[in-house]
Amino acid sequence: MSHATKNGISSPYVELDRAAWAALRASTPLSLTEADLSDLRGTNDPTSLEEVRDIYLPLSRLLNLYVGATQQRHAAVRAFLGEADRPSPFIIGVAGSVAVGKSTTARLLRSLLAQWPNHPDVELVSTDNFLHPNAVLQSRGLMRRKGFPESYDRRALVRFVSEMKAGAERLEIPVYSHLHYDVVPGERQTVHRPDILIVEGINVLQPATAGRLAVADFFDYSIYVDAKVANIRDWYLDRFRELRRTAFSDPRSYFHHMATTIDEDEALEFAANTWQTINEVNLVENIRPTRGRATLVLFKGDDHRVSRVRLRKT
């Protein structure tokens, strides 16, 4: 464990190596099976039960403590105001690059946090649902900027999280399909007020423009999943190869031609160019700069395993 200092000034962060972090699991039980984990892992994601035990169970324990403390604070405020309604959700943001494993992290947390008795109702929402439809992106010349902050309906996303935090009982949001690579017309995801709401997406820690609120302003806790850019690029290309073999072979897939009419070398050249000109640019310009806003950072090594954790203590 190390306490960072700069110019002799103590930092509010503490850094823990994998062994020190794993020891903080204490007696938190491992309830997931290999079959459960298989359902939660993303495409080509190698997360193992050992990773769950060493990394995600301590994180689940920490978040459970935060949720309990927040619930007590909210109960005190409600008692002071003479209110008896159910508290608003504890909201967790999960950020990080495309292909770094943030979606798997969010799904694992949803499953593990729901095992704790004082907050069994955990909902997960992806910010992909708030992407503008392709027709809108095309009309604005933004198809090559898909995933950049301007490609999202940020007002709708902030409104959703704000209303959840205000105690809305039931909200409906759009649904994004990775198969069709677009928002599905007429399809909605219904979110009933949960104990915990996890909001996952590449840009969830983006600061607001002057005079506006950002979605992160409503978070009680935030997590950034990090790795070297070169490693994320390799994981992105590995995932593309697997998707070309699996999901892209579906005739309904937006990228079906990548599996049928284009040879492998040409398809991989397309993927490498997409990474270099879109995803890496977005990571360097927009996503990575928000890392310092996170309450906790998971640093992944070359093998996709978390090697160290940085935790904000205050």
mmCIF file of N, CA and C in Angstrom, residues 80-189:
data_model
loop_
_atom_site.group_PDB
_atom_site.id
_atom_site.type_symbol
_atom_site.label_atom_id
_atom_site.label_comp_id
_atom_site.label_asym_id
_atom_site.label_seq_id
_atom_site.Cartn_x
_atom_site.Cartn_y
_atom_site.Cartn_z
ATOM 1 N N PHE A 80 -35.588 14.273 9.718
ATOM 2 C CA PHE A 80 -35.602 15.708 10.020
ATOM 3 C C PHE A 80 -36.741 16.408 9.298
ATOM 4 N N LEU A 81 -36.999 16.017 8.048
ATOM 5 C CA LEU A 81 -38.046 16.650 7.243
ATOM 6 C C LEU A 81 -39.426 16.039 7.478
ATOM 7 N N GLY A 82 -39.466 14.959 8.270
ATOM 8 C CA GLY A 82 -40.739 14.301 8.522
ATOM 9 C C GLY A 82 -41.238 13.517 7.330
ATOM 10 N N GLU A 83 -40.325 13.043 6.468
ATOM 11 C CA GLU A 83 -40.705 12.275 5.280
ATOM 12 C C GLU A 83 -40.512 10.789 5.540
ATOM 13 N N ALA A 84 -41.348 9.978 4.919
ATOM 14 C CA ALA A 84 -41.268 8.530 5.136
ATOM 15 C C ALA A 84 -41.104 7.754 3.844
ATOM 16 N N ASP A 85 -40.864 8.448 2.714
ATOM 17 C CA ASP A 85 -40.774 7.737 1.447
ATOM 18 C C ASP A 85 -39.437 7.013 1.318
ATOM 19 N N ARG A 86 -39.389 6.116 0.350
ATOM 20 C CA ARG A 86 -38.199 5.309 0.099
ATOM 21 C C ARG A 86 -37.052 6.199 -0.390
ATOM 22 N N PRO A 87 -35.809 5.927 0.091
ATOM 23 C CA PRO A 87 -34.690 6.780 -0.325
ATOM 24 C C PRO A 87 -34.400 6.647 -1.823
ATOM 25 N N SER A 88 -33.746 7.666 -2.364
ATOM 26 C CA SER A 88 -33.368 7.629 -3.775
ATOM 27 C C SER A 88 -32.242 6.620 -3.984
ATOM 28 N N PRO A 89 -32.053 6.156 -5.216
ATOM 29 C CA PRO A 89 -31.022 5.141 -5.467
ATOM 30 C C PRO A 89 -29.614 5.657 -5.199
ATOM 31 N N PHE A 90 -28.759 4.761 -4.779
ATOM 32 C CA PHE A 90 -27.320 5.006 -4.743
ATOM 33 C C PHE A 90 -26.826 4.797 -6.166
ATOM 34 N N ILE A 91 -26.190 5.811 -6.751
ATOM 35 C CA ILE A 91 -25.837 5.739 -8.172
ATOM 36 C C ILE A 91 -24.327 5.612 -8.333
ATOM 37 N N ILE A 92 -23.933 4.599 -9.105
ATOM 38 C CA ILE A 92 -22.521 4.300 -9.377
ATOM 39 C C ILE A 92 -22.259 4.503 -10.864
ATOM 40 N N GLY A 93 -21.216 5.241 -11.203
ATOM 41 C CA GLY A 93 -20.798 5.393 -12.583
ATOM 42 C C GLY A 93 -19.595 4.512 -12.870
ATOM 43 N N VAL A 94 -19.605 3.842 -14.020
ATOM 44 C CA VAL A 94 -18.478 3.006 -14.445
ATOM 45 C C VAL A 94 -18.020 3.489 -15.810
ATOM 46 N N ALA A 95 -16.766 3.972 -15.886
ATOM 47 C CA ALA A 95 -16.245 4.565 -17.114
ATOM 48 C C ALA A 95 -14.990 3.834 -17.575
ATOM 49 N N GLY A 96 -14.587 4.122 -18.805
ATOM 50 C CA GLY A 96 -13.373 3.541 -19.375
ATOM 51 C C GLY A 96 -13.508 3.409 -20.873
ATOM 52 N N SER A 97 -12.435 3.055 -21.522
ATOM 53 C CA SER A 97 -12.390 2.965 -22.979
ATOM 54 C C SER A 97 -13.244 1.830 -23.525
ATOM 55 N N VAL A 98 -13.564 1.929 -24.789
ATOM 56 C CA VAL A 98 -14.054 0.782 -25.545
ATOM 57 C C VAL A 98 -13.053 -0.360 -25.366
ATOM 58 N N ALA A 99 -13.545 -1.577 -25.130
ATOM 59 C CA ALA A 99 -12.749 -2.817 -25.096
ATOM 60 C C ALA A 99 -11.874 -2.982 -23.854
ATOM 61 N N VAL A 100 -11.999 -2.087 -22.862
ATOM 62 C CA VAL A 100 -11.181 -2.228 -21.664
ATOM 63 C C VAL A 100 -11.818 -3.167 -20.638
ATOM 64 N N GLY A 101 -13.111 -3.459 -20.795
ATOM 65 C CA GLY A 101 -13.792 -4.375 -19.889
ATOM 66 C C GLY A 101 -14.722 -3.721 -18.898
ATOM 67 N N LYS A 102 -15.106 -2.465 -19.158
ATOM 68 C CA LYS A 102 -15.970 -1.759 -18.208
ATOM 69 C C LYS A 102 -17.368 -2.362 -18.148
ATOM 70 N N SER A 103 -17.872 -2.876 -19.282
ATOM 71 C CA SER A 103 -19.217 -3.470 -19.272
ATOM 72 C C SER A 103 -19.245 -4.736 -18.433
ATOM 73 N N THR A 104 -18.196 -5.550 -18.522
ATOM 74 C CA THR A 104 -18.097 -6.733 -17.668
ATOM 75 C C THR A 104 -18.015 -6.320 -16.209
ATOM 76 N N THR A 105 -17.225 -5.285 -15.926
ATOM 77 C CA THR A 105 -17.131 -4.762 -14.554
ATOM 78 C C THR A 105 -18.510 -4.354 -14.041
ATOM 79 N N ALA A 106 -19.272 -3.636 -14.855
ATOM 80 C CA ALA A 106 -20.600 -3.171 -14.439
ATOM 81 C C ALA A 106 -21.538 -4.351 -14.195
ATOM 82 N N ARG A 107 -21.513 -5.343 -15.077
ATOM 83 C CA ARG A 107 -22.396 -6.510 -14.894
ATOM 84 C C ARG A 107 -22.003 -7.310 -13.659
ATOM 85 N N LEU A 108 -20.702 -7.454 -13.421
ATOM 86 C CA LEU A 108 -20.255 -8.167 -12.222
ATOM 87 C C LEU A 108 -20.712 -7.438 -10.959
ATOM 88 N N LEU A 109 -20.566 -6.133 -10.952
ATOM 89 C CA LEU A 109 -20.984 -5.370 -9.776
ATOM 90 C C LEU A 109 -22.487 -5.475 -9.556
ATOM 91 N N ARG A 110 -23.229 -5.446 -10.645
ATOM 92 C CA ARG A 110 -24.686 -5.593 -10.494
ATOM 93 C C ARG A 110 -25.019 -6.918 -9.818
ATOM 94 N N SER A 111 -24.380 -7.991 -10.257
ATOM 95 C CA SER A 111 -24.657 -9.312 -9.692
ATOM 96 C C SER A 111 -24.192 -9.412 -8.241
ATOM 97 N N LEU A 112 -22.988 -8.927 -7.962
ATOM 98 C CA LEU A 112 -22.432 -9.061 -6.612
ATOM 99 C C LEU A 112 -23.140 -8.157 -5.607
ATOM 100 N N LEU A 113 -23.456 -6.936 -6.007
ATOM 101 C CA LEU A 113 -24.110 -6.013 -5.074
ATOM 102 C C LEU A 113 -25.521 -6.472 -4.718
ATOM 103 N N ALA A 114 -26.181 -7.151 -5.645
ATOM 104 C CA ALA A 114 -27.544 -7.631 -5.385
ATOM 105 C C ALA A 114 -27.571 -8.756 -4.348
ATOM 106 N N GLN A 115 -26.389 -9.314 -4.021
ATOM 107 C CA GLN A 115 -26.329 -10.383 -3.025
ATOM 108 C C GLN A 115 -26.386 -9.852 -1.594
ATOM 109 N N TRP A 116 -26.125 -8.560 -1.430
ATOM 110 C CA TRP A 116 -26.150 -7.990 -0.082
ATOM 111 C C TRP A 116 -27.605 -7.744 0.335
ATOM 112 N N PRO A 117 -27.967 -8.056 1.584
ATOM 113 C CA PRO A 117 -29.379 -8.045 1.987
ATOM 114 C C PRO A 117 -30.034 -6.667 2.039
ATOM 115 N N ASN A 118 -29.246 -5.587 2.216
ATOM 116 C CA ASN A 118 -29.878 -4.277 2.402
ATOM 117 C C ASN A 118 -30.078 -3.509 1.093
ATOM 118 N N HIS A 119 -29.693 -4.095 -0.031
ATOM 119 C CA HIS A 119 -29.944 -3.436 -1.330
ATOM 120 C C HIS A 119 -30.018 -4.489 -2.447
ATOM 121 N N PRO A 120 -31.047 -5.339 -2.405
ATOM 122 C CA PRO A 120 -31.147 -6.437 -3.379
ATOM 123 C C PRO A 120 -31.536 -6.004 -4.787
ATOM 124 N N ASP A 121 -32.079 -4.803 -4.939
ATOM 125 C CA ASP A 121 -32.580 -4.363 -6.237
ATOM 126 C C ASP A 121 -31.539 -3.458 -6.901
ATOM 127 N N VAL A 122 -30.817 -4.004 -7.893
ATOM 128 C CA VAL A 122 -29.750 -3.270 -8.565
ATOM 129 C C VAL A 122 -30.048 -3.229 -10.066
ATOM 130 N N GLU A 123 -30.082 -2.040 -10.623
ATOM 131 C CA GLU A 123 -30.342 -1.857 -12.055
ATOM 132 C C GLU A 123 -29.070 -1.383 -12.752
ATOM 133 N N LEU A 124 -28.933 -1.777 -14.014
ATOM 134 C CA LEU A 124 -27.791 -1.373 -14.831
ATOM 135 C C LEU A 124 -28.296 -0.722 -16.107
ATOM 136 N N VAL A 125 -27.765 0.463 -16.404
ATOM 137 C CA VAL A 125 -28.132 1.190 -17.616
ATOM 138 C C VAL A 125 -26.861 1.567 -18.357
ATOM 139 N N SER A 126 -26.834 1.289 -19.656
ATOM 140 C CA SER A 126 -25.705 1.698 -20.498
ATOM 141 C C SER A 126 -26.024 3.031 -21.154
ATOM 142 N N THR A 127 -25.019 3.899 -21.212
ATOM 143 C CA THR A 127 -25.241 5.184 -21.881
ATOM 144 C C THR A 127 -25.370 5.020 -23.389
ATOM 145 N N ASP A 128 -25.066 3.830 -23.925
ATOM 146 C CA ASP A 128 -25.303 3.588 -25.355
ATOM 147 C C ASP A 128 -26.770 3.829 -25.701
ATOM 148 N N ASN A 129 -27.660 3.602 -24.732
ATOM 149 C CA ASN A 129 -29.086 3.827 -24.963
ATOM 150 C C ASN A 129 -29.393 5.292 -25.274
ATOM 151 N N PHE A 130 -28.460 6.172 -24.926
ATOM 152 C CA PHE A 130 -28.680 7.604 -25.134
ATOM 153 C C PHE A 130 -27.879 8.153 -26.315
ATOM 154 N N LEU A 131 -27.317 7.256 -27.120
ATOM 155 C CA LEU A 131 -26.726 7.702 -28.377
ATOM 156 C C LEU A 131 -27.835 8.242 -29.275
ATOM 157 N N HIS A 132 -27.528 9.274 -30.039
ATOM 158 C CA HIS A 132 -28.490 9.720 -31.037
ATOM 159 C C HIS A 132 -28.653 8.614 -32.086
ATOM 160 N N PRO A 133 -29.860 8.415 -32.622
ATOM 161 C CA PRO A 133 -30.043 7.433 -33.697
ATOM 162 C C PRO A 133 -29.128 7.742 -34.881
ATOM 163 N N ASN A 134 -28.795 6.697 -35.635
ATOM 164 C CA ASN A 134 -27.887 6.874 -36.777
ATOM 165 C C ASN A 134 -28.381 7.944 -37.751
ATOM 166 N N ALA A 135 -29.698 8.013 -37.940
ATOM 167 C CA ALA A 135 -30.239 9.012 -38.874
ATOM 168 C C ALA A 135 -29.880 10.426 -38.422
ATOM 169 N N VAL A 136 -29.926 10.661 -37.104
ATOM 170 C CA VAL A 136 -29.561 11.972 -36.569
ATOM 171 C C VAL A 136 -28.065 12.205 -36.721
ATOM 172 N N LEU A 137 -27.271 11.191 -36.408
ATOM 173 C CA LEU A 137 -25.815 11.320 -36.534
ATOM 174 C C LEU A 137 -25.420 11.593 -37.982
ATOM 175 N N GLN A 138 -26.070 10.904 -38.913
ATOM 176 C CA GLN A 138 -25.768 11.118 -40.332
ATOM 177 C C GLN A 138 -26.136 12.533 -40.764
ATOM 178 N N SER A 139 -27.289 13.014 -40.294
ATOM 179 C CA SER A 139 -27.722 14.360 -40.691
ATOM 180 C C SER A 139 -26.793 15.440 -40.135
ATOM 181 N N ARG A 140 -26.119 15.118 -39.031
ATOM 182 C CA ARG A 140 -25.202 16.084 -38.413
ATOM 183 C C ARG A 140 -23.741 15.827 -38.781
ATOM 184 N N GLY A 141 -23.511 14.841 -39.635
ATOM 185 C CA GLY A 141 -22.143 14.512 -40.032
ATOM 186 C C GLY A 141 -21.314 13.921 -38.907
ATOM 187 N N LEU A 142 -21.964 13.142 -38.023
ATOM 188 C CA LEU A 142 -21.287 12.633 -36.835
ATOM 189 C C LEU A 142 -21.103 11.120 -36.806
ATOM 190 N N MET A 143 -21.362 10.422 -37.897
ATOM 191 C CA MET A 143 -21.241 8.966 -37.855
ATOM 192 C C MET A 143 -19.816 8.530 -37.524
ATOM 193 N N ARG A 144 -18.820 9.281 -37.965
ATOM 194 C CA ARG A 144 -17.435 8.949 -37.642
ATOM 195 C C ARG A 144 -17.039 9.494 -36.266
ATOM 196 N N ARG A 145 -17.989 10.107 -35.581
ATOM 197 C CA ARG A 145 -17.755 10.599 -34.219
ATOM 198 C C ARG A 145 -18.641 9.848 -33.219
ATOM 199 N N LYS A 146 -19.157 8.709 -33.643
ATOM 200 C CA LYS A 146 -20.021 7.935 -32.760
ATOM 201 C C LYS A 146 -19.218 7.477 -31.539
ATOM 202 N N GLY A 147 -19.742 7.773 -30.354
ATOM 203 C CA GLY A 147 -19.033 7.498 -29.115
ATOM 204 C C GLY A 147 -18.380 8.735 -28.525
ATOM 205 N N PHE A 148 -18.182 9.778 -29.334
ATOM 206 C CA PHE A 148 -17.683 11.043 -28.815
ATOM 207 C C PHE A 148 -18.814 11.739 -28.045
ATOM 208 N N PRO A 149 -18.486 12.636 -27.135
ATOM 209 C CA PRO A 149 -19.530 13.267 -26.308
ATOM 210 C C PRO A 149 -20.686 13.845 -27.106
ATOM 211 N N GLU A 150 -20.400 14.452 -28.264
ATOM 212 C CA GLU A 150 -21.457 15.102 -29.043
ATOM 213 C C GLU A 150 -22.403 14.128 -29.723
ATOM 214 N N SER A 151 -22.083 12.827 -29.709
ATOM 215 C CA SER A 151 -22.959 11.835 -30.347
ATOM 216 C C SER A 151 -24.063 11.342 -29.416
ATOM 217 N N TYR A 152 -24.047 11.803 -28.170
ATOM 218 C CA TYR A 152 -25.051 11.394 -27.186
ATOM 219 C C TYR A 152 -26.100 12.487 -26.975
ATOM 220 N N ASP A 153 -27.291 12.050 -26.628
ATOM 221 C CA ASP A 153 -28.326 12.985 -26.183
ATOM 222 C C ASP A 153 -28.075 13.241 -24.701
ATOM 223 N N ARG A 154 -27.148 14.144 -24.429
ATOM 224 C CA ARG A 154 -26.703 14.358 -23.051
ATOM 225 C C ARG A 154 -27.804 14.932 -22.169
ATOM 226 N N ARG A 155 -28.664 15.759 -22.757
ATOM 227 C CA ARG A 155 -29.774 16.300 -21.955
ATOM 228 C C ARG A 155 -30.690 15.189 -21.467
ATOM 229 N N ALA A 156 -31.006 14.240 -22.358
ATOM 230 C CA ALA A 156 -31.885 13.131 -21.977
ATOM 231 C C ALA A 156 -31.222 12.254 -20.917
ATOM 232 N N LEU A 157 -29.908 12.030 -21.053
ATOM 233 C CA LEU A 157 -29.189 11.209 -20.073
ATOM 234 C C LEU A 157 -29.172 11.883 -18.707
ATOM 235 N N VAL A 158 -28.848 13.163 -18.673
ATOM 236 C CA VAL A 158 -28.823 13.899 -17.400
ATOM 237 C C VAL A 158 -30.221 13.947 -16.792
ATOM 238 N N ARG A 159 -31.235 14.140 -17.628
ATOM 239 C CA ARG A 159 -32.615 14.182 -17.130
ATOM 240 C C ARG A 159 -32.998 12.843 -16.502
ATOM 241 N N PHE A 160 -32.615 11.739 -17.145
ATOM 242 C CA PHE A 160 -32.928 10.409 -16.618
ATOM 243 C C PHE A 160 -32.285 10.205 -15.244
ATOM 244 N N VAL A 161 -30.983 10.478 -15.146
ATOM 245 C CA VAL A 161 -30.286 10.252 -13.876
ATOM 246 C C VAL A 161 -30.799 11.210 -12.803
ATOM 247 N N SER A 162 -31.092 12.449 -13.194
ATOM 248 C CA SER A 162 -31.631 13.430 -12.254
ATOM 249 C C SER A 162 -32.977 12.977 -11.701
ATOM 250 N N GLU A 163 -33.846 12.491 -12.562
ATOM 251 C CA GLU A 163 -35.170 12.052 -12.119
ATOM 252 C C GLU A 163 -35.073 10.795 -11.260
ATOM 253 N N MET A 164 -34.133 9.900 -11.598
ATOM 254 C CA MET A 164 -33.912 8.726 -10.751
ATOM 255 C C MET A 164 -33.469 9.169 -9.357
ATOM 256 N N LYS A 165 -32.530 10.111 -9.323
ATOM 257 C CA LYS A 165 -32.005 10.582 -8.044
ATOM 258 C C LYS A 165 -33.097 11.293 -7.239
ATOM 259 N N ALA A 166 -34.035 11.920 -7.939
ATOM 260 C CA ALA A 166 -35.128 12.623 -7.264
ATOM 261 C C ALA A 166 -36.198 11.669 -6.755
ATOM 262 N N GLY A 167 -36.075 10.382 -7.082
ATOM 263 C CA GLY A 167 -36.999 9.394 -6.544
ATOM 264 C C GLY A 167 -38.097 8.943 -7.470
ATOM 265 N N ALA A 168 -37.939 9.159 -8.785
ATOM 266 C CA ALA A 168 -38.950 8.695 -9.740
ATOM 267 C C ALA A 168 -39.165 7.191 -9.586
ATOM 268 N N GLU A 169 -40.406 6.781 -9.588
ATOM 269 C CA GLU A 169 -40.732 5.368 -9.384
ATOM 270 C C GLU A 169 -40.457 4.524 -10.620
ATOM 271 N N ARG A 170 -40.646 5.106 -11.802
ATOM 272 C CA ARG A 170 -40.559 4.313 -13.030
ATOM 273 C C ARG A 170 -40.247 5.244 -14.195
ATOM 274 N N LEU A 171 -39.192 4.907 -14.943
ATOM 275 C CA LEU A 171 -38.828 5.700 -16.108
ATOM 276 C C LEU A 171 -38.575 4.781 -17.298
ATOM 277 N N GLU A 172 -38.864 5.284 -18.477
ATOM 278 C CA GLU A 172 -38.583 4.537 -19.703
ATOM 279 C C GLU A 172 -37.513 5.261 -20.498
ATOM 280 N N ILE A 173 -36.559 4.489 -21.018
ATOM 281 C CA ILE A 173 -35.460 5.063 -21.793
ATOM 282 C C ILE A 173 -35.320 4.290 -23.106
ATOM 283 N N PRO A 174 -34.642 4.875 -24.099
ATOM 284 C CA PRO A 174 -34.444 4.158 -25.363
ATOM 285 C C PRO A 174 -33.586 2.908 -25.181
ATOM 286 N N VAL A 175 -33.558 2.086 -26.214
ATOM 287 C CA VAL A 175 -32.757 0.859 -26.205
ATOM 288 C C VAL A 175 -31.835 0.864 -27.419
ATOM 289 N N TYR A 176 -30.547 0.669 -27.163
ATOM 290 C CA TYR A 176 -29.565 0.599 -28.244
ATOM 291 C C TYR A 176 -29.231 -0.856 -28.527
ATOM 292 N N SER A 177 -29.155 -1.210 -29.806
ATOM 293 C CA SER A 177 -28.813 -2.573 -30.212
ATOM 294 C C SER A 177 -27.423 -2.588 -30.835
ATOM 295 N N HIS A 178 -26.508 -3.359 -30.251
ATOM 296 C CA HIS A 178 -25.179 -3.503 -30.849
ATOM 297 C C HIS A 178 -25.257 -4.342 -32.119
ATOM 298 N N LEU A 179 -26.256 -5.203 -32.196
ATOM 299 C CA LEU A 179 -26.438 -5.998 -33.411
ATOM 300 C C LEU A 179 -26.764 -5.095 -34.594
ATOM 301 N N HIS A 180 -27.706 -4.173 -34.374
ATOM 302 C CA HIS A 180 -28.127 -3.271 -35.450
ATOM 303 C C HIS A 180 -27.299 -1.985 -35.485
ATOM 304 N N TYR A 181 -26.464 -1.779 -34.448
ATOM 305 C CA TYR A 181 -25.593 -0.607 -34.379
ATOM 306 C C TYR A 181 -26.410 0.681 -34.400
ATOM 307 N N ASP A 182 -27.554 0.643 -33.711
ATOM 308 C CA ASP A 182 -28.453 1.793 -33.743
ATOM 309 C C ASP A 182 -29.450 1.695 -32.598
ATOM 310 N N VAL A 183 -30.074 2.822 -32.280
ATOM 311 C CA VAL A 183 -31.191 2.843 -31.344
ATOM 312 C C VAL A 183 -32.377 2.163 -32.024
ATOM 313 N N VAL A 184 -33.084 1.304 -31.279
ATOM 314 C CA VAL A 184 -34.188 0.535 -31.847
ATOM 315 C C VAL A 184 -35.466 1.373 -31.783
ATOM 316 N N PRO A 185 -36.043 1.715 -32.914
ATOM 317 C CA PRO A 185 -37.260 2.549 -32.916
ATOM 318 C C PRO A 185 -38.385 1.886 -32.125
ATOM 319 N N GLY A 186 -38.983 2.635 -31.220
ATOM 320 C CA GLY A 186 -40.148 2.158 -30.473
ATOM 321 C C GLY A 186 -39.853 1.242 -29.309
ATOM 322 N N GLU A 187 -38.611 0.776 -29.164
ATOM 323 C CA GLU A 187 -38.286 -0.129 -28.056
ATOM 324 C C GLU A 187 -37.811 0.685 -26.861
ATOM 325 N N ARG A 188 -38.266 0.287 -25.656
ATOM 326 C CA ARG A 188 -37.920 1.035 -24.445
ATOM 327 C C ARG A 188 -37.467 0.081 -23.342
ATOM 328 N N GLN A 189 -36.554 0.565 -22.516
ATOM 329 C CA GLN A 189 -36.155 -0.134 -21.299
ATOM 330 C C GLN A 189 -36.839 0.556 -20.129
#
